[in-house]
Amino acid sequence: MIIPSDTSRRRFLATALSSTLGVGLGAAALTACGSDDQPTGEAATGGTKPPDTPAQPAGGHGPEVEPPVANGNDALKRLMDGNQRFVANQAVHDDEGAERRVAVSKAQHPFATVLGCVDSRVPVELVFDRGLGDLVVVRSAGEVLDHSIIGSLEFGVAELQTPLLMVLGHQRCGAIDATIKALDSKEAEEEGEIGYLVGALAPAVRQVAGKPGDRLANAVHANVDLVLAQLRKSTVLGPLEKAGKVRLVGAYYELDTGKVIVN
Ligand SMILES: [Zn+2]
């Protein structure tokens, strides 16, 4: 399936980004975007497919190449399986070694795009027990969007064809906590571009005013929903979601437990 509009823009994107991001974006990649044709395991490894080995405990896949995910549901399951291993302290780190590095050195076929916070306690690959070539990760404080963040997410979904886009908020988010404090105080505005973050996060904080429960947690959830709503307005992401080619999900990471809870 080809996105009905903006083909030329996407070709421009492909050309401009392929050199900087190390991906081969030919016409095939563009026209195959969102199609049912998924890259094969062989293509995903640049032609090197190690022999199959028995499945690893706790959902790890060992040195063998995983099959491509069929859809967003598959991708979400793969993420959540990894999170379960992380929570249970049974992370397998399958995709972090030299073998994996070589396998993905010529091409990448990540299975999910994740927008998370910059918080040092929420490193996305670690909390999902994934590694090289698995995820397109974009991070900004409080998952605040701007042109480059949205463009990067569009790149992950439309060009790298990840069938899942997750917006991952988290417990005790400092950016949202700072926004609450800024809105509550009568002090001068934040300096530099931190004020931009506060302005972007303020609608979520205002939305939960007076609601029962933990104010910060409520605001984090509201912010994830607002970010998702904004992403659905993207002329790239919106049509792909409507066509069933990408699944957009919100999620919440608990610092206390390591659990990712999908909304
Ligand atoms: Zn945060």
PDB file of C-alpha atoms and ligand atoms in Angstrom:
ATOM      1  CA  MET A   1       0.000   0.000   0.000  1.00  0.00           C
ATOM      2  CA  ILE A   2       1.233   3.450  -0.831  1.00  0.00           C
ATOM      3  CA  ILE A   3       0.215   6.370   1.293  1.00  0.00           C
ATOM      4  CA  PRO A   4      -2.154   8.258  -0.991  1.00  0.00           C
ATOM      5  CA  SER A   5      -0.584  11.622  -0.466  1.00  0.00           C
ATOM      6  CA  ASP A   6       2.884  12.972  -0.030  1.00  0.00           C
ATOM      7  CA  THR A   7       4.685  10.293  -1.983  1.00  0.00           C
ATOM      8  CA  SER A   8       7.170  12.781  -3.331  1.00  0.00           C
ATOM      9  CA  ARG A   9       7.761  14.145   0.146  1.00  0.00           C
ATOM     10  CA  ARG A  10       8.415  10.680   1.406  1.00  0.00           C
ATOM     11  CA  ARG A  11      10.852  10.026  -1.398  1.00  0.00           C
ATOM     12  CA  PHE A  12      12.651  13.166  -0.373  1.00  0.00           C
ATOM     13  CA  LEU A  13      12.695  11.952   3.209  1.00  0.00           C
ATOM     14  CA  ALA A  14      14.034   8.616   2.140  1.00  0.00           C
ATOM     15  CA  THR A  15      16.828  10.111   0.105  1.00  0.00           C
ATOM     16  CA  ALA A  16      17.745  12.670   2.687  1.00  0.00           C
ATOM     17  CA  LEU A  17      17.712  10.306   5.613  1.00  0.00           C
ATOM     18  CA  SER A  18      19.148   7.142   4.167  1.00  0.00           C
ATOM     19  CA  SER A  19      22.696   8.423   4.244  1.00  0.00           C
ATOM     20  CA  THR A  20      22.506   9.742   7.777  1.00  0.00           C
ATOM     21  CA  LEU A  21      20.589   6.880   9.321  1.00  0.00           C
ATOM     22  CA  GLY A  22      22.294   4.022   7.536  1.00  0.00           C
ATOM     23  CA  VAL A  23      19.210   2.531   5.972  1.00  0.00           C
ATOM     24  CA  GLY A  24      18.739   1.546   2.389  1.00  0.00           C
ATOM     25  CA  LEU A  25      15.549   3.224   1.291  1.00  0.00           C
ATOM     26  CA  GLY A  26      14.935   2.347  -2.311  1.00  0.00           C
ATOM     27  CA  ALA A  27      11.685   2.456  -4.226  1.00  0.00           C
ATOM     28  CA  ALA A  28      10.884  -1.029  -2.982  1.00  0.00           C
ATOM     29  CA  ALA A  29      11.012   0.095   0.609  1.00  0.00           C
ATOM     30  CA  LEU A  30       8.738   2.994  -0.159  1.00  0.00           C
ATOM     31  CA  THR A  31       6.146   1.104  -2.145  1.00  0.00           C
ATOM     32  CA  ALA A  32       6.184  -1.777   0.295  1.00  0.00           C
ATOM     33  CA  CYS A  33       5.433   0.567   3.142  1.00  0.00           C
ATOM     34  CA  GLY A  34       2.529  -0.801   5.078  1.00  0.00           C
ATOM     35  CA  SER A  35       2.038  -3.695   2.699  1.00  0.00           C
ATOM     36  CA  ASP A  36       1.555  -7.229   3.868  1.00  0.00           C
ATOM     37  CA  ASP A  37       4.981  -8.096   2.599  1.00  0.00           C
ATOM     38  CA  GLN A  38       7.216  -8.300   5.595  1.00  0.00           C
ATOM     39  CA  PRO A  39      10.964  -8.569   5.353  1.00  0.00           C
ATOM     40  CA  THR A  40      12.146 -12.125   5.557  1.00  0.00           C
ATOM     41  CA  GLY A  41      14.440 -13.337   8.265  1.00  0.00           C
ATOM     42  CA  GLU A  42      17.187 -13.609   5.700  1.00  0.00           C
ATOM     43  CA  ALA A  43      16.696 -10.065   4.506  1.00  0.00           C
ATOM     44  CA  ALA A  44      16.566  -8.902   8.080  1.00  0.00           C
ATOM     45  CA  THR A  45      20.036 -10.199   8.703  1.00  0.00           C
ATOM     46  CA  GLY A  46      21.654  -9.181   5.493  1.00  0.00           C
ATOM     47  CA  GLY A  47      21.656 -12.763   4.270  1.00  0.00           C
ATOM     48  CA  THR A  48      23.222 -14.467   7.232  1.00  0.00           C
ATOM     49  CA  LYS A  49      20.887 -16.777   9.090  1.00  0.00           C
ATOM     50  CA  PRO A  50      22.430 -18.785  11.908  1.00  0.00           C
ATOM     51  CA  PRO A  51      21.067 -22.284  12.412  1.00  0.00           C
ATOM     52  CA  ASP A  52      17.974 -22.617  14.543  1.00  0.00           C
ATOM     53  CA  THR A  53      18.498 -23.409  18.186  1.00  0.00           C
ATOM     54  CA  PRO A  54      16.004 -24.423  20.843  1.00  0.00           C
ATOM     55  CA  ALA A  55      13.912 -21.666  22.352  1.00  0.00           C
ATOM     56  CA  GLN A  56      15.481 -19.959  25.310  1.00  0.00           C
ATOM     57  CA  PRO A  57      13.812 -19.889  28.716  1.00  0.00           C
ATOM     58  CA  ALA A  58      11.753 -16.873  29.754  1.00  0.00           C
ATOM     59  CA  GLY A  59      10.907 -15.945  26.193  1.00  0.00           C
ATOM     60  CA  GLY A  60      14.390 -15.150  24.976  1.00  0.00           C
ATOM     61  CA  HIS A  61      15.193 -16.088  21.414  1.00  0.00           C
ATOM     62  CA  GLY A  62      18.870 -16.919  21.701  1.00  0.00           C
ATOM     63  CA  PRO A  63      21.225 -16.549  18.774  1.00  0.00           C
ATOM     64  CA  GLU A  64      18.665 -17.505  16.116  1.00  0.00           C
ATOM     65  CA  VAL A  65      16.996 -14.815  14.084  1.00  0.00           C
ATOM     66  CA  GLU A  66      13.490 -14.000  15.162  1.00  0.00           C
ATOM     67  CA  PRO A  67      10.822 -14.062  12.474  1.00  0.00           C
ATOM     68  CA  PRO A  68       9.485 -10.644  11.507  1.00  0.00           C
ATOM     69  CA  VAL A  69       6.428  -9.559  13.436  1.00  0.00           C
ATOM     70  CA  ALA A  70       3.168  -9.966  11.509  1.00  0.00           C
ATOM     71  CA  ASN A  71       1.417  -6.898  12.868  1.00  0.00           C
ATOM     72  CA  GLY A  72       1.165  -4.446  15.741  1.00  0.00           C
ATOM     73  CA  ASN A  73      -0.267  -7.031  18.093  1.00  0.00           C
ATOM     74  CA  ASP A  74       2.707  -9.300  17.494  1.00  0.00           C
ATOM     75  CA  ALA A  75       5.066  -6.407  18.045  1.00  0.00           C
ATOM     76  CA  LEU A  76       3.362  -5.477  21.297  1.00  0.00           C
ATOM     77  CA  LYS A  77       3.580  -9.065  22.527  1.00  0.00           C
ATOM     78  CA  ARG A  78       7.286  -9.117  21.725  1.00  0.00           C
ATOM     79  CA  LEU A  79       7.777  -5.935  23.711  1.00  0.00           C
ATOM     80  CA  MET A  80       5.751  -7.137  26.664  1.00  0.00           C
ATOM     81  CA  ASP A  81       7.516 -10.501  26.738  1.00  0.00           C
ATOM     82  CA  GLY A  82      10.763  -8.600  27.071  1.00  0.00           C
ATOM     83  CA  ASN A  83       9.346  -6.428  29.817  1.00  0.00           C
ATOM     84  CA  GLN A  84       8.238  -9.519  31.728  1.00  0.00           C
ATOM     85  CA  ARG A  85      11.790 -10.839  31.576  1.00  0.00           C
ATOM     86  CA  PHE A  86      13.083  -7.470  32.786  1.00  0.00           C
ATOM     87  CA  VAL A  87      10.613  -7.361  35.674  1.00  0.00           C
ATOM     88  CA  ALA A  88      11.509 -10.923  36.693  1.00  0.00           C
ATOM     89  CA  ASN A  89      15.207 -10.055  36.568  1.00  0.00           C
ATOM     90  CA  GLN A  90      15.584 -12.645  33.790  1.00  0.00           C
ATOM     91  CA  ALA A  91      16.655 -10.376  30.969  1.00  0.00           C
ATOM     92  CA  VAL A  92      18.465 -12.390  28.309  1.00  0.00           C
ATOM     93  CA  HIS A  93      20.151  -9.525  26.430  1.00  0.00           C
ATOM     94  CA  ASP A  94      19.959 -11.612  23.264  1.00  0.00           C
ATOM     95  CA  ASP A  95      20.434  -8.758  20.827  1.00  0.00           C
ATOM     96  CA  GLU A  96      23.388  -7.022  22.422  1.00  0.00           C
ATOM     97  CA  GLY A  97      26.356  -9.154  21.414  1.00  0.00           C
ATOM     98  CA  ALA A  98      28.837  -9.060  18.568  1.00  0.00           C
ATOM     99  CA  GLU A  99      26.859 -11.629  16.560  1.00  0.00           C
ATOM    100  CA  ARG A 100      23.808  -9.429  16.556  1.00  0.00           C
ATOM    101  CA  ARG A 101      25.886  -6.365  15.787  1.00  0.00           C
ATOM    102  CA  VAL A 102      27.213  -8.024  12.658  1.00  0.00           C
ATOM    103  CA  ALA A 103      23.798  -9.390  11.703  1.00  0.00           C
ATOM    104  CA  VAL A 104      22.186  -5.960  11.574  1.00  0.00           C
ATOM    105  CA  SER A 105      25.160  -3.985  10.332  1.00  0.00           C
ATOM    106  CA  LYS A 106      23.971  -3.843   6.728  1.00  0.00           C
ATOM    107  CA  ALA A 107      20.220  -3.435   7.216  1.00  0.00           C
ATOM    108  CA  GLN A 108      17.743  -2.776   9.959  1.00  0.00           C
ATOM    109  CA  HIS A 109      14.217  -4.058  10.442  1.00  0.00           C
ATOM    110  CA  PRO A 110      13.114  -2.834  13.864  1.00  0.00           C
ATOM    111  CA  PHE A 111       9.721  -4.106  14.984  1.00  0.00           C
ATOM    112  CA  ALA A 112       8.480  -1.185  17.087  1.00  0.00           C
ATOM    113  CA  THR A 113       8.839   2.556  17.455  1.00  0.00           C
ATOM    114  CA  VAL A 114       8.762   3.885  21.007  1.00  0.00           C
ATOM    115  CA  LEU A 115       8.522   7.473  22.219  1.00  0.00           C
ATOM    116  CA  GLY A 116       9.668   7.704  25.821  1.00  0.00           C
ATOM    117  CA  CYS A 117      10.907  10.252  28.339  1.00  0.00           C
ATOM    118  CA  VAL A 118      14.548  11.247  28.767  1.00  0.00           C
ATOM    119  CA  ASP A 119      14.395  10.057  32.386  1.00  0.00           C
ATOM    120  CA  SER A 120      17.598   8.162  33.191  1.00  0.00           C
ATOM    121  CA  ARG A 121      15.581   5.418  34.870  1.00  0.00           C
ATOM    122  CA  VAL A 122      13.592   4.527  31.764  1.00  0.00           C
ATOM    123  CA  PRO A 123      16.060   3.318  29.124  1.00  0.00           C
ATOM    124  CA  VAL A 124      13.721   1.840  26.561  1.00  0.00           C
ATOM    125  CA  GLU A 125      15.812  -1.056  25.247  1.00  0.00           C
ATOM    126  CA  LEU A 126      16.593  -2.191  28.788  1.00  0.00           C
ATOM    127  CA  VAL A 127      13.037  -2.176  30.116  1.00  0.00           C
ATOM    128  CA  PHE A 128      11.938  -4.270  27.126  1.00  0.00           C
ATOM    129  CA  ASP A 129      15.049  -6.485  27.130  1.00  0.00           C
ATOM    130  CA  ARG A 130      15.780  -5.669  23.511  1.00  0.00           C
ATOM    131  CA  GLY A 131      18.974  -4.709  21.741  1.00  0.00           C
ATOM    132  CA  LEU A 132      20.620  -3.753  18.469  1.00  0.00           C
ATOM    133  CA  GLY A 133      18.288  -3.279  15.534  1.00  0.00           C
ATOM    134  CA  ASP A 134      15.110  -4.003  17.490  1.00  0.00           C
ATOM    135  CA  LEU A 135      13.542  -0.647  18.285  1.00  0.00           C
ATOM    136  CA  VAL A 136      13.311   2.867  16.933  1.00  0.00           C
ATOM    137  CA  VAL A 137      13.577   4.902  20.116  1.00  0.00           C
ATOM    138  CA  VAL A 138      12.788   8.587  20.337  1.00  0.00           C
ATOM    139  CA  ARG A 139      13.010  10.314  23.706  1.00  0.00           C
ATOM    140  CA  SER A 140      12.102  13.763  24.928  1.00  0.00           C
ATOM    141  CA  ALA A 141      11.292  15.078  28.391  1.00  0.00           C
ATOM    142  CA  GLY A 142       7.683  14.207  29.163  1.00  0.00           C
ATOM    143  CA  GLU A 143       7.372  12.775  25.613  1.00  0.00           C
ATOM    144  CA  VAL A 144       6.895  16.350  24.417  1.00  0.00           C
ATOM    145  CA  LEU A 145       6.457  16.576  20.664  1.00  0.00           C
ATOM    146  CA  ASP A 146       8.009  18.968  18.206  1.00  0.00           C
ATOM    147  CA  HIS A 147       8.695  18.790  14.486  1.00  0.00           C
ATOM    148  CA  SER A 148      11.821  16.691  14.773  1.00  0.00           C
ATOM    149  CA  ILE A 149      10.250  14.280  17.264  1.00  0.00           C
ATOM    150  CA  ILE A 150       7.167  13.760  15.102  1.00  0.00           C
ATOM    151  CA  GLY A 151       9.315  13.444  11.996  1.00  0.00           C
ATOM    152  CA  SER A 152      11.469  10.832  13.690  1.00  0.00           C
ATOM    153  CA  LEU A 153       8.393   8.850  14.711  1.00  0.00           C
ATOM    154  CA  GLU A 154       7.018   9.087  11.174  1.00  0.00           C
ATOM    155  CA  PHE A 155      10.344   7.811   9.929  1.00  0.00           C
ATOM    156  CA  GLY A 156      10.175   4.797  12.238  1.00  0.00           C
ATOM    157  CA  VAL A 157       6.651   3.908  11.220  1.00  0.00           C
ATOM    158  CA  ALA A 158       6.501   4.843   7.540  1.00  0.00           C
ATOM    159  CA  GLU A 159      10.049   4.221   6.360  1.00  0.00           C
ATOM    160  CA  LEU A 160      11.278   1.521   8.715  1.00  0.00           C
ATOM    161  CA  GLN A 161       7.774   0.015   8.695  1.00  0.00           C
ATOM    162  CA  THR A 162       7.342  -0.717  12.361  1.00  0.00           C
ATOM    163  CA  PRO A 163       3.731  -1.856  12.865  1.00  0.00           C
ATOM    164  CA  LEU A 164       3.649  -0.538  16.435  1.00  0.00           C
ATOM    165  CA  LEU A 165       4.090   2.949  17.839  1.00  0.00           C
ATOM    166  CA  MET A 166       4.117   3.183  21.622  1.00  0.00           C
ATOM    167  CA  VAL A 167       4.037   6.354  23.699  1.00  0.00           C
ATOM    168  CA  LEU A 168       5.561   5.447  27.047  1.00  0.00           C
ATOM    169  CA  GLY A 169       4.907   7.701  30.025  1.00  0.00           C
ATOM    170  CA  HIS A 170       6.262   6.835  33.432  1.00  0.00           C
ATOM    171  CA  GLN A 171       5.728   7.064  37.159  1.00  0.00           C
ATOM    172  CA  ARG A 172       6.980  10.217  38.910  1.00  0.00           C
ATOM    173  CA  CYS A 173       7.916  11.946  35.660  1.00  0.00           C
ATOM    174  CA  GLY A 174      10.102  14.890  36.641  1.00  0.00           C
ATOM    175  CA  ALA A 175       9.145  16.967  33.610  1.00  0.00           C
ATOM    176  CA  ILE A 176       5.460  16.748  34.431  1.00  0.00           C
ATOM    177  CA  ASP A 177       6.124  17.270  38.128  1.00  0.00           C
ATOM    178  CA  ALA A 178       8.066  20.429  37.245  1.00  0.00           C
ATOM    179  CA  THR A 179       5.130  21.573  35.125  1.00  0.00           C
ATOM    180  CA  ILE A 180       2.760  21.090  38.055  1.00  0.00           C
ATOM    181  CA  LYS A 181       5.045  23.140  40.272  1.00  0.00           C
ATOM    182  CA  ALA A 182       5.456  25.838  37.633  1.00  0.00           C
ATOM    183  CA  LEU A 183       1.707  26.170  37.167  1.00  0.00           C
ATOM    184  CA  ASP A 184       1.097  26.212  40.914  1.00  0.00           C
ATOM    185  CA  SER A 185       3.726  28.839  41.654  1.00  0.00           C
ATOM    186  CA  LYS A 186       3.701  32.472  40.742  1.00  0.00           C
ATOM    187  CA  GLU A 187       7.376  32.464  39.966  1.00  0.00           C
ATOM    188  CA  ALA A 188       8.958  33.631  36.749  1.00  0.00           C
ATOM    189  CA  GLU A 189       8.834  31.323  33.757  1.00  0.00           C
ATOM    190  CA  GLU A 190      11.456  28.662  33.305  1.00  0.00           C
ATOM    191  CA  GLU A 191      14.621  29.742  31.553  1.00  0.00           C
ATOM    192  CA  GLY A 192      15.715  28.589  28.134  1.00  0.00           C
ATOM    193  CA  GLU A 193      13.707  25.983  26.331  1.00  0.00           C
ATOM    194  CA  ILE A 194      12.531  24.319  29.535  1.00  0.00           C
ATOM    195  CA  GLY A 195       9.697  26.799  29.318  1.00  0.00           C
ATOM    196  CA  TYR A 196       8.764  25.188  26.019  1.00  0.00           C
ATOM    197  CA  LEU A 197       8.448  21.835  27.776  1.00  0.00           C
ATOM    198  CA  VAL A 198       6.303  23.327  30.533  1.00  0.00           C
ATOM    199  CA  GLY A 199       4.039  24.957  27.965  1.00  0.00           C
ATOM    200  CA  ALA A 200       3.653  21.684  26.090  1.00  0.00           C
ATOM    201  CA  LEU A 201       2.879  19.695  29.246  1.00  0.00           C
ATOM    202  CA  ALA A 202       0.534  22.243  30.800  1.00  0.00           C
ATOM    203  CA  PRO A 203      -2.634  21.017  29.012  1.00  0.00           C
ATOM    204  CA  ALA A 204      -2.264  17.564  30.596  1.00  0.00           C
ATOM    205  CA  VAL A 205      -1.803  19.066  34.058  1.00  0.00           C
ATOM    206  CA  ARG A 206      -4.807  21.349  33.625  1.00  0.00           C
ATOM    207  CA  GLN A 207      -6.920  18.489  32.311  1.00  0.00           C
ATOM    208  CA  VAL A 208      -6.614  16.517  35.551  1.00  0.00           C
ATOM    209  CA  ALA A 209      -7.187  19.418  37.941  1.00  0.00           C
ATOM    210  CA  GLY A 210      -9.585  18.409  40.707  1.00  0.00           C
ATOM    211  CA  LYS A 211      -9.687  14.744  39.687  1.00  0.00           C
ATOM    212  CA  PRO A 212      -9.383  12.087  42.390  1.00  0.00           C
ATOM    213  CA  GLY A 213      -6.203  10.099  42.782  1.00  0.00           C
ATOM    214  CA  ASP A 214      -2.563  11.012  42.430  1.00  0.00           C
ATOM    215  CA  ARG A 215      -2.274  14.271  40.540  1.00  0.00           C
ATOM    216  CA  LEU A 216       1.100  13.522  38.970  1.00  0.00           C
ATOM    217  CA  ALA A 217       0.146  10.008  37.838  1.00  0.00           C
ATOM    218  CA  ASN A 218      -3.121  11.349  36.441  1.00  0.00           C
ATOM    219  CA  ALA A 219      -1.239  14.013  34.502  1.00  0.00           C
ATOM    220  CA  VAL A 220       1.211  11.457  33.102  1.00  0.00           C
ATOM    221  CA  HIS A 221      -1.690   9.360  31.793  1.00  0.00           C
ATOM    222  CA  ALA A 222      -3.444  12.414  30.400  1.00  0.00           C
ATOM    223  CA  ASN A 223      -0.259  13.508  28.689  1.00  0.00           C
ATOM    224  CA  VAL A 224       0.189  10.139  26.980  1.00  0.00           C
ATOM    225  CA  ASP A 225      -3.370  10.398  25.660  1.00  0.00           C
ATOM    226  CA  LEU A 226      -2.813  13.955  24.426  1.00  0.00           C
ATOM    227  CA  VAL A 227       0.428  12.977  22.697  1.00  0.00           C
ATOM    228  CA  LEU A 228      -1.327  10.078  20.982  1.00  0.00           C
ATOM    229  CA  ALA A 229      -4.128  12.375  19.847  1.00  0.00           C
ATOM    230  CA  GLN A 230      -1.591  14.787  18.419  1.00  0.00           C
ATOM    231  CA  LEU A 231       0.262  11.999  16.620  1.00  0.00           C
ATOM    232  CA  ARG A 232      -2.979  10.817  15.034  1.00  0.00           C
ATOM    233  CA  LYS A 233      -3.172  14.217  13.329  1.00  0.00           C
ATOM    234  CA  SER A 234       0.080  13.498  11.490  1.00  0.00           C
ATOM    235  CA  THR A 235      -0.603  13.148   7.769  1.00  0.00           C
ATOM    236  CA  VAL A 236       1.697  10.142   7.785  1.00  0.00           C
ATOM    237  CA  LEU A 237       0.686   8.351  10.987  1.00  0.00           C
ATOM    238  CA  GLY A 238      -3.053   9.014  10.925  1.00  0.00           C
ATOM    239  CA  PRO A 239      -3.753   7.365   7.553  1.00  0.00           C
ATOM    240  CA  LEU A 240      -1.487   4.428   8.346  1.00  0.00           C
ATOM    241  CA  GLU A 241      -3.360   3.787  11.579  1.00  0.00           C
ATOM    242  CA  LYS A 242      -6.726   4.065   9.821  1.00  0.00           C
ATOM    243  CA  ALA A 243      -5.514   1.565   7.220  1.00  0.00           C
ATOM    244  CA  GLY A 244      -4.569  -0.855   9.996  1.00  0.00           C
ATOM    245  CA  LYS A 245      -0.893  -0.690   9.136  1.00  0.00           C
ATOM    246  CA  VAL A 246       0.282   0.627  12.475  1.00  0.00           C
ATOM    247  CA  ARG A 247      -1.091   0.266  15.972  1.00  0.00           C
ATOM    248  CA  LEU A 248      -0.737   3.254  18.282  1.00  0.00           C
ATOM    249  CA  VAL A 249      -0.700   2.466  21.990  1.00  0.00           C
ATOM    250  CA  GLY A 250      -0.126   4.383  25.185  1.00  0.00           C
ATOM    251  CA  ALA A 251       1.670   2.804  28.122  1.00  0.00           C
ATOM    252  CA  TYR A 252       2.897   3.601  31.630  1.00  0.00           C
ATOM    253  CA  TYR A 253       6.186   2.485  33.135  1.00  0.00           C
ATOM    254  CA  GLU A 254       6.245   1.881  36.882  1.00  0.00           C
ATOM    255  CA  LEU A 255       9.581   2.834  38.377  1.00  0.00           C
ATOM    256  CA  ASP A 256       8.788   0.812  41.490  1.00  0.00           C
ATOM    257  CA  THR A 257       8.211  -2.513  39.740  1.00  0.00           C
ATOM    258  CA  GLY A 258       9.740  -2.184  36.273  1.00  0.00           C
ATOM    259  CA  LYS A 259       6.370  -3.052  34.780  1.00  0.00           C
ATOM    260  CA  VAL A 260       5.057  -1.490  31.593  1.00  0.00           C
ATOM    261  CA  ILE A 261       1.280  -1.267  31.723  1.00  0.00           C
ATOM    262  CA  VAL A 262      -0.451  -0.804  28.374  1.00  0.00           C
ATOM    263  CA  ASN A 263      -3.440   1.519  28.460  1.00  0.00           C
TER     264      ASN A 263
HETATM  265 ZN    ZN B   1       9.786  11.751  32.627  1.00  0.00          ZN
END
